[in-house]
Amino acid sequence: MIPIQLTLEGLYSYQERQKIDFQNLTEAGLFGIFGSVGSGKSSILEAISFALYGETERLNARDKRTYNMMNLKSNRSYIEFDFINYENKKYRATREFRRNSKNFEDVKTPNVVFYEWKNESWIPLEHSNSEKLIGLSYANFKRTIIIPQGQFKEFIELGATERTNMMKEIFSLQRFDLQHNVSALNLRNRSELDQLEGQLKGFEEVNEEQISAQKEYLKAEQLKFNELQKVFKETEEKYSKLKSLKDEVELLQQKKADFEKLTEKKTEIDALDKKTEIYDRVSRIFTPLLSEKNKLEKEITDRQKNKEGQSKILQETEIQFENIKNRLSVIQPKYEALNESKIQENDLVLMLQMLKISGEIETLKDRTEKGSEKVKEVEANQKLIQQKIEELSKNAELLKQKKLDSALLLSVGNWFLEKKKLNEVFQNQIEKIGLKKAEIEKISEELKSFEINPENFRNDFKAQTEILEKEKKLLSDKKSHLEVQQKLAHFANELHDGESCPLCGALEHPNIVEFDDVNSELNEIQKQIEQIEIQKENIQKWFLDIEKIIDRKKIFEEQLNSKKESLQQIQNTIEEHHKSFNWKEFNAENPNDFEEKRQQSFSIEKKMDELHLQISLEQKNLDKERENLDSYNKALEKFRLDEAKKEEQIKTNEGNLKVLTWIDYRKKTIAEVGEILSQRSQSNHETEQNYQQLIKEEKEITPKLAEQKTVVSQLEKRISELEKNIAGNQDLIEKALSEQFFNSSDEIQQILAQEINVQETRNTIQHFRIQFETLKNSILELEAKLKGFSFNEEEFSALENQFKASENDVKTVNNSVIKITAEIDRLEKEFKKKEGLLRDLAQLQKRSENLKIMTNLFKGAGFVQYVSSIYLRQLCDHANIRFHRMTRNQLSLQLNENNDFEIIDYLNEGKCRSVKTLSGGQAFQVSLSLALALAESVQSNAQSESNFFFIDEGFGTQDLESVNVVFETLMNLQKENRVVGIISHVEELKEKIPVSLNIRKDEERGSLIELM
């Protein structure tokens, strides 16, 4: 990720909107952000983290984060951050939150929107997942790109377990934690194994011998079934013929009985057929006529009732119409005189306006008189203020001639300040040189106790070592010779005639050599050799001690020379600075005189500021009086214009009067004229309103009256038509009765009251007759078929019993065959299933053994710890590249057996010690080295190779020399294509960084950002 631009407003100490253009900073490769404590330096990194992830290091969601982040003088916080991601695409993240206007402590949830730069415009994204855009989680982001304040030494101070967990999270080492996977596999395998063993218990009786026995039994049963089947078929044939004869005889008897019942019912069916025919004919002829008669009688009854109601309404409408005509004749004269009355009403309105305007003219005359007096008073005040301003301006001009130039004071002041700093640095360097000389003298005293010549002590050590080596070689040779004699003596003592010699193999031993006992001499030589080894170790230790002391002295002498060179450079700088003093008004050796003159100048400037402030206030008063004068003059002019306009209005209104005259009413009050106008207006309004209402009612009721008359006339006409229709219908009914030979309508009503369903009844009759004829023909056919046959019941019973017995035998044997066949199929399937289960059991048992080995391997996250240790050692190797350079190869970082960090101290014989023993400056150096190594490792595993690294950590623990080393390390990062930003308040570092931002906190405006 590469930052482009950051905008802040209303966040922490940033009250006003501030903007940082990172493009100018990142082009330099190394930039800084400097400012005093509490100025708002760290807030810049928190703003970036919050804009991207909605997270901050100092506050979490439970800390009322939005309220505490918002500036107390602001009601809105806004962050806008533009950056380039790992795909070289340009994005923008914005977060905004506002304060509740009714509750100061209630700050709304931030509104977040992400944008992508496309087609020369910002396009909003549908998500706000910064991890997807940057390729890093928040935890990895703050460890690899932006390291917040207080988190710099976190990695090195963690315990082994916590560090392993951290490595597990950063490098996703959980993929190597296979303990749960193996346990799950083992549990599943054990479960499957138990299930298989349980299933196999049900297959213990399934074997090949049992299947063979069942197959032999099946063959015997099949032979028996074939014999019984042959007998059964012969018996079945005889039984079927005899049973068919029996069924036909019984069927004939049943049909004759049914035919007798139908014969008895035939008379009833014939009567029903006649009755249905009469009902059908009457219904078709008379039902339409009777229905029409009932319909006409009902309608004429309804029309007569309606006619009575409408006649009553007509009578009431005629009475109402006469009433309206009478009222109109009464109000007509008053309405005709209405125009004259309205003209008087308009004149009264004009009279009322003229009386009001007359009163307003009197008021304006009074205000004009008072305004003229106020104008004179303001003009007098204006002259007094002008005189006071001129007097103050003269005094300020006199003070200005005595004041020194501000640029001159600033330049000379900076010169004296720089001189003071250089003198302090010079004295500090002299003190450091004195300390180094004292350390060198102390080391020289240590060397005197060894009584050596530092120039050739190595040659003396080498000579002594060679002498001891020669003595040791002589003694070793002598020892070897004596050991050979001792071994030969042992062989000689073991020789016996007839036994082979272990050296030459001879069986005879004529001249056996005798040897003296050399054990005591061997022991003495061994002691001498051990004594020589002790002397060598003492000389080696003595040499190492001297060499360390000499190396320390050499390092201090190099440091002393370096500091002397620095002292000379500082002295040269002081001399050059002294030569640059070219102000004749001051003495370079007398800063007190300059300070006194500067204070005098400041005092004069302060008095001038006070005079300018007074002039400014008086000028404001003068401007205010001028504005008042203009306002009063404008008001007077407006009063005069309004008075003329109102007099003109009275003349206009007087000319518009038509009936009344102004002389008759000018002495009256506004209330009197208003009362006369109100009465006249009310009377006119009532007359016009009443007349219009009566005309409206007359227009509305006239068509209603005509309509009602029409309705009554139509009803009378329809009733006359219905009476004619009823007479015609009655004639048709009488004609039909005569044609059908009926005497009266009562006979017709009796027949129709039967309500016979003609179609259903005819279907019933037809069905009976078909059934009767069918049964009759069937009986004749059966009698012809059975002619010449006879049936014996005893013979049939005997054959039936024989058939049933044979059928049962066949069925029993067949069931036995089916059962045996099914059992064989079941056994064969079970046997195959058993074989498969046994194969699966063998595989699961073998897998169980393998899983036990894997469980022991991954138990207790041991494999993750092993992988974590590999990553940690790689980090140590990468970190040591810079750590060695920072410590001049005096210290090195390593991991012990418990995966804890340790320091190898080459100034103390390369022995190991805890990282907690490091000084503050050394701890910073190793933390910086590890942080850079960690960032490189994480970014090599991430989706991108980010080349931006930001450190929010003070460099106050470093001396000037260490700051130079750290600065050199940071500068080298540019060669690795990395952009580095630092936040610090160390002045020495600020002077070395080419581009930086300075954060200044103003009491009124809050934190302000300045480009240095």
PDB file of C-alpha atoms in Angstrom, residues 486-625:
ATOM      1  CA  GLN A 486      52.832 -53.206  29.109  1.00  0.00           C
ATOM      2  CA  LYS A 487      50.794 -55.010  26.419  1.00  0.00           C
ATOM      3  CA  LEU A 488      53.711 -57.258  25.417  1.00  0.00           C
ATOM      4  CA  ALA A 489      54.233 -58.198  29.070  1.00  0.00           C
ATOM      5  CA  HIS A 490      50.587 -59.183  29.219  1.00  0.00           C
ATOM      6  CA  PHE A 491      50.940 -61.382  26.100  1.00  0.00           C
ATOM      7  CA  ALA A 492      54.141 -62.984  27.506  1.00  0.00           C
ATOM      8  CA  ASN A 493      52.476 -63.967  30.732  1.00  0.00           C
ATOM      9  CA  GLU A 494      49.634 -65.583  28.819  1.00  0.00           C
ATOM     10  CA  LEU A 495      51.871 -67.776  26.590  1.00  0.00           C
ATOM     11  CA  HIS A 496      51.767 -71.591  27.226  1.00  0.00           C
ATOM     12  CA  ASP A 497      53.300 -74.458  25.241  1.00  0.00           C
ATOM     13  CA  GLY A 498      50.875 -75.957  22.779  1.00  0.00           C
ATOM     14  CA  GLU A 499      48.808 -72.768  22.488  1.00  0.00           C
ATOM     15  CA  SER A 500      49.224 -70.465  19.489  1.00  0.00           C
ATOM     16  CA  CYS A 501      50.846 -67.076  19.931  1.00  0.00           C
ATOM     17  CA  PRO A 502      48.287 -64.231  19.370  1.00  0.00           C
ATOM     18  CA  LEU A 503      50.978 -62.238  17.483  1.00  0.00           C
ATOM     19  CA  CYS A 504      52.801 -64.829  15.281  1.00  0.00           C
ATOM     20  CA  GLY A 505      50.685 -67.984  15.705  1.00  0.00           C
ATOM     21  CA  ALA A 506      53.647 -70.263  16.788  1.00  0.00           C
ATOM     22  CA  LEU A 507      52.910 -73.218  19.097  1.00  0.00           C
ATOM     23  CA  GLU A 508      56.354 -73.223  20.718  1.00  0.00           C
ATOM     24  CA  HIS A 509      57.747 -70.372  22.823  1.00  0.00           C
ATOM     25  CA  PRO A 510      61.478 -71.021  23.534  1.00  0.00           C
ATOM     26  CA  ASN A 511      62.641 -67.494  24.554  1.00  0.00           C
ATOM     27  CA  ILE A 512      59.941 -65.506  26.389  1.00  0.00           C
ATOM     28  CA  VAL A 513      61.068 -61.965  27.068  1.00  0.00           C
ATOM     29  CA  GLU A 514      60.591 -60.598  30.561  1.00  0.00           C
ATOM     30  CA  PHE A 515      59.376 -57.013  31.114  1.00  0.00           C
ATOM     31  CA  ASP A 516      59.482 -54.752  34.172  1.00  0.00           C
ATOM     32  CA  ASP A 517      56.231 -53.288  35.673  1.00  0.00           C
ATOM     33  CA  VAL A 518      55.670 -49.811  34.070  1.00  0.00           C
ATOM     34  CA  ASN A 519      52.306 -48.885  35.634  1.00  0.00           C
ATOM     35  CA  SER A 520      53.713 -46.339  38.077  1.00  0.00           C
ATOM     36  CA  GLU A 521      55.779 -44.694  35.329  1.00  0.00           C
ATOM     37  CA  LEU A 522      52.693 -44.499  33.073  1.00  0.00           C
ATOM     38  CA  ASN A 523      50.674 -42.833  35.832  1.00  0.00           C
ATOM     39  CA  GLU A 524      53.413 -40.266  36.388  1.00  0.00           C
ATOM     40  CA  ILE A 525      53.584 -39.412  32.674  1.00  0.00           C
ATOM     41  CA  GLN A 526      49.770 -39.095  32.527  1.00  0.00           C
ATOM     42  CA  LYS A 527      49.878 -36.589  35.407  1.00  0.00           C
ATOM     43  CA  GLN A 528      52.549 -34.549  33.633  1.00  0.00           C
ATOM     44  CA  ILE A 529      50.444 -34.464  30.428  1.00  0.00           C
ATOM     45  CA  GLU A 530      47.359 -33.308  32.381  1.00  0.00           C
ATOM     46  CA  GLN A 531      49.471 -30.610  34.060  1.00  0.00           C
ATOM     47  CA  ILE A 532      50.588 -29.360  30.646  1.00  0.00           C
ATOM     48  CA  GLU A 533      46.934 -29.224  29.472  1.00  0.00           C
ATOM     49  CA  ILE A 534      46.062 -27.127  32.527  1.00  0.00           C
ATOM     50  CA  GLN A 535      48.963 -24.770  31.758  1.00  0.00           C
ATOM     51  CA  LYS A 536      47.745 -24.447  28.148  1.00  0.00           C
ATOM     52  CA  GLU A 537      44.190 -23.641  29.279  1.00  0.00           C
ATOM     53  CA  ASN A 538      45.483 -21.003  31.713  1.00  0.00           C
ATOM     54  CA  ILE A 539      47.631 -19.431  28.998  1.00  0.00           C
ATOM     55  CA  GLN A 540      44.648 -19.513  26.572  1.00  0.00           C
ATOM     56  CA  LYS A 541      42.388 -17.860  29.145  1.00  0.00           C
ATOM     57  CA  TRP A 542      45.104 -15.300  29.934  1.00  0.00           C
ATOM     58  CA  PHE A 543      45.470 -14.570  26.195  1.00  0.00           C
ATOM     59  CA  LEU A 544      41.691 -14.179  25.672  1.00  0.00           C
ATOM     60  CA  ASP A 545      41.382 -11.825  28.651  1.00  0.00           C
ATOM     61  CA  ILE A 546      44.246  -9.674  27.370  1.00  0.00           C
ATOM     62  CA  GLU A 547      42.846  -9.721  23.822  1.00  0.00           C
ATOM     63  CA  LYS A 548      39.394  -8.629  25.011  1.00  0.00           C
ATOM     64  CA  ILE A 549      40.905  -5.799  27.039  1.00  0.00           C
ATOM     65  CA  ILE A 550      43.023  -4.695  24.071  1.00  0.00           C
ATOM     66  CA  ASP A 551      39.982  -4.903  21.728  1.00  0.00           C
ATOM     67  CA  ARG A 552      37.960  -2.813  24.164  1.00  0.00           C
ATOM     68  CA  LYS A 553      40.771  -0.290  24.358  1.00  0.00           C
ATOM     69  CA  LYS A 554      40.964  -0.208  20.570  1.00  0.00           C
ATOM     70  CA  ILE A 555      37.198   0.351  20.267  1.00  0.00           C
ATOM     71  CA  PHE A 556      37.307   3.180  22.825  1.00  0.00           C
ATOM     72  CA  GLU A 557      40.342   4.727  21.099  1.00  0.00           C
ATOM     73  CA  GLU A 558      38.456   4.612  17.756  1.00  0.00           C
ATOM     74  CA  GLN A 559      35.437   6.181  19.444  1.00  0.00           C
ATOM     75  CA  LEU A 560      37.732   8.815  21.041  1.00  0.00           C
ATOM     76  CA  ASN A 561      39.222   9.695  17.640  1.00  0.00           C
ATOM     77  CA  SER A 562      35.743   9.871  16.140  1.00  0.00           C
ATOM     78  CA  LYS A 563      34.574  12.216  18.892  1.00  0.00           C
ATOM     79  CA  LYS A 564      37.708  14.367  18.511  1.00  0.00           C
ATOM     80  CA  GLU A 565      36.945  14.654  14.814  1.00  0.00           C
ATOM     81  CA  SER A 566      33.376  15.589  15.671  1.00  0.00           C
ATOM     82  CA  LEU A 567      34.701  18.147  18.185  1.00  0.00           C
ATOM     83  CA  GLN A 568      36.907  19.689  15.520  1.00  0.00           C
ATOM     84  CA  GLN A 569      33.960  19.828  13.123  1.00  0.00           C
ATOM     85  CA  ILE A 570      31.832  21.529  15.801  1.00  0.00           C
ATOM     86  CA  GLN A 571      34.632  24.001  16.505  1.00  0.00           C
ATOM     87  CA  ASN A 572      34.928  24.785  12.790  1.00  0.00           C
ATOM     88  CA  THR A 573      31.173  25.273  12.637  1.00  0.00           C
ATOM     89  CA  ILE A 574      31.344  27.689  15.605  1.00  0.00           C
ATOM     90  CA  GLU A 575      34.069  29.710  13.895  1.00  0.00           C
ATOM     91  CA  GLU A 576      32.132  29.840  10.632  1.00  0.00           C
ATOM     92  CA  HIS A 577      29.019  30.849  12.548  1.00  0.00           C
ATOM     93  CA  HIS A 578      30.932  33.655  14.306  1.00  0.00           C
ATOM     94  CA  LYS A 579      32.162  34.979  10.956  1.00  0.00           C
ATOM     95  CA  SER A 580      28.561  35.189   9.714  1.00  0.00           C
ATOM     96  CA  PHE A 581      27.767  37.934  12.320  1.00  0.00           C
ATOM     97  CA  ASN A 582      27.532  41.153  10.235  1.00  0.00           C
ATOM     98  CA  TRP A 583      25.171  43.392  12.229  1.00  0.00           C
ATOM     99  CA  LYS A 584      26.873  46.639  13.347  1.00  0.00           C
ATOM    100  CA  GLU A 585      23.992  47.555  15.682  1.00  0.00           C
ATOM    101  CA  PHE A 586      24.901  44.688  18.061  1.00  0.00           C
ATOM    102  CA  ASN A 587      27.951  43.059  19.675  1.00  0.00           C
ATOM    103  CA  ALA A 588      28.502  39.362  18.916  1.00  0.00           C
ATOM    104  CA  GLU A 589      30.068  38.881  22.362  1.00  0.00           C
ATOM    105  CA  ASN A 590      27.327  40.684  24.275  1.00  0.00           C
ATOM    106  CA  PRO A 591      24.017  38.799  23.871  1.00  0.00           C
ATOM    107  CA  ASN A 592      22.572  40.605  26.933  1.00  0.00           C
ATOM    108  CA  ASP A 593      22.756  43.945  25.107  1.00  0.00           C
ATOM    109  CA  PHE A 594      20.859  42.408  22.172  1.00  0.00           C
ATOM    110  CA  GLU A 595      18.279  40.902  24.478  1.00  0.00           C
ATOM    111  CA  GLU A 596      17.751  44.273  26.225  1.00  0.00           C
ATOM    112  CA  LYS A 597      17.248  46.090  22.900  1.00  0.00           C
ATOM    113  CA  ARG A 598      14.930  43.339  21.690  1.00  0.00           C
ATOM    114  CA  GLN A 599      12.791  43.612  24.821  1.00  0.00           C
ATOM    115  CA  GLN A 600      12.635  47.394  24.362  1.00  0.00           C
ATOM    116  CA  SER A 601      11.543  46.888  20.765  1.00  0.00           C
ATOM    117  CA  PHE A 602       8.921  44.349  21.928  1.00  0.00           C
ATOM    118  CA  SER A 603       7.648  46.859  24.498  1.00  0.00           C
ATOM    119  CA  ILE A 604       7.350  49.559  21.804  1.00  0.00           C
ATOM    120  CA  GLU A 605       5.616  47.084  19.492  1.00  0.00           C
ATOM    121  CA  LYS A 606       3.195  46.172  22.263  1.00  0.00           C
ATOM    122  CA  LYS A 607       2.360  49.869  22.839  1.00  0.00           C
ATOM    123  CA  MET A 608       1.900  50.324  19.087  1.00  0.00           C
ATOM    124  CA  ASP A 609      -0.439  47.322  19.023  1.00  0.00           C
ATOM    125  CA  GLU A 610      -2.442  48.872  21.859  1.00  0.00           C
ATOM    126  CA  LEU A 611      -2.632  52.209  19.997  1.00  0.00           C
ATOM    127  CA  HIS A 612      -3.645  50.425  16.770  1.00  0.00           C
ATOM    128  CA  LEU A 613      -6.267  48.535  18.724  1.00  0.00           C
ATOM    129  CA  GLN A 614      -7.644  51.825  20.112  1.00  0.00           C
ATOM    130  CA  ILE A 615      -7.566  53.386  16.630  1.00  0.00           C
ATOM    131  CA  SER A 616      -9.372  50.348  15.272  1.00  0.00           C
ATOM    132  CA  LEU A 617     -12.038  50.584  17.986  1.00  0.00           C
ATOM    133  CA  GLU A 618     -12.499  54.334  17.428  1.00  0.00           C
ATOM    134  CA  GLN A 619     -12.642  53.760  13.657  1.00  0.00           C
ATOM    135  CA  LYS A 620     -15.381  51.180  14.247  1.00  0.00           C
ATOM    136  CA  ASN A 621     -17.242  53.723  16.405  1.00  0.00           C
ATOM    137  CA  LEU A 622     -16.805  56.335  13.653  1.00  0.00           C
ATOM    138  CA  ASP A 623     -18.105  53.911  11.030  1.00  0.00           C
ATOM    139  CA  LYS A 624     -21.015  53.107  13.288  1.00  0.00           C
ATOM    140  CA  GLU A 625     -21.878  56.824  13.736  1.00  0.00           C
TER     141      GLU A 625
END
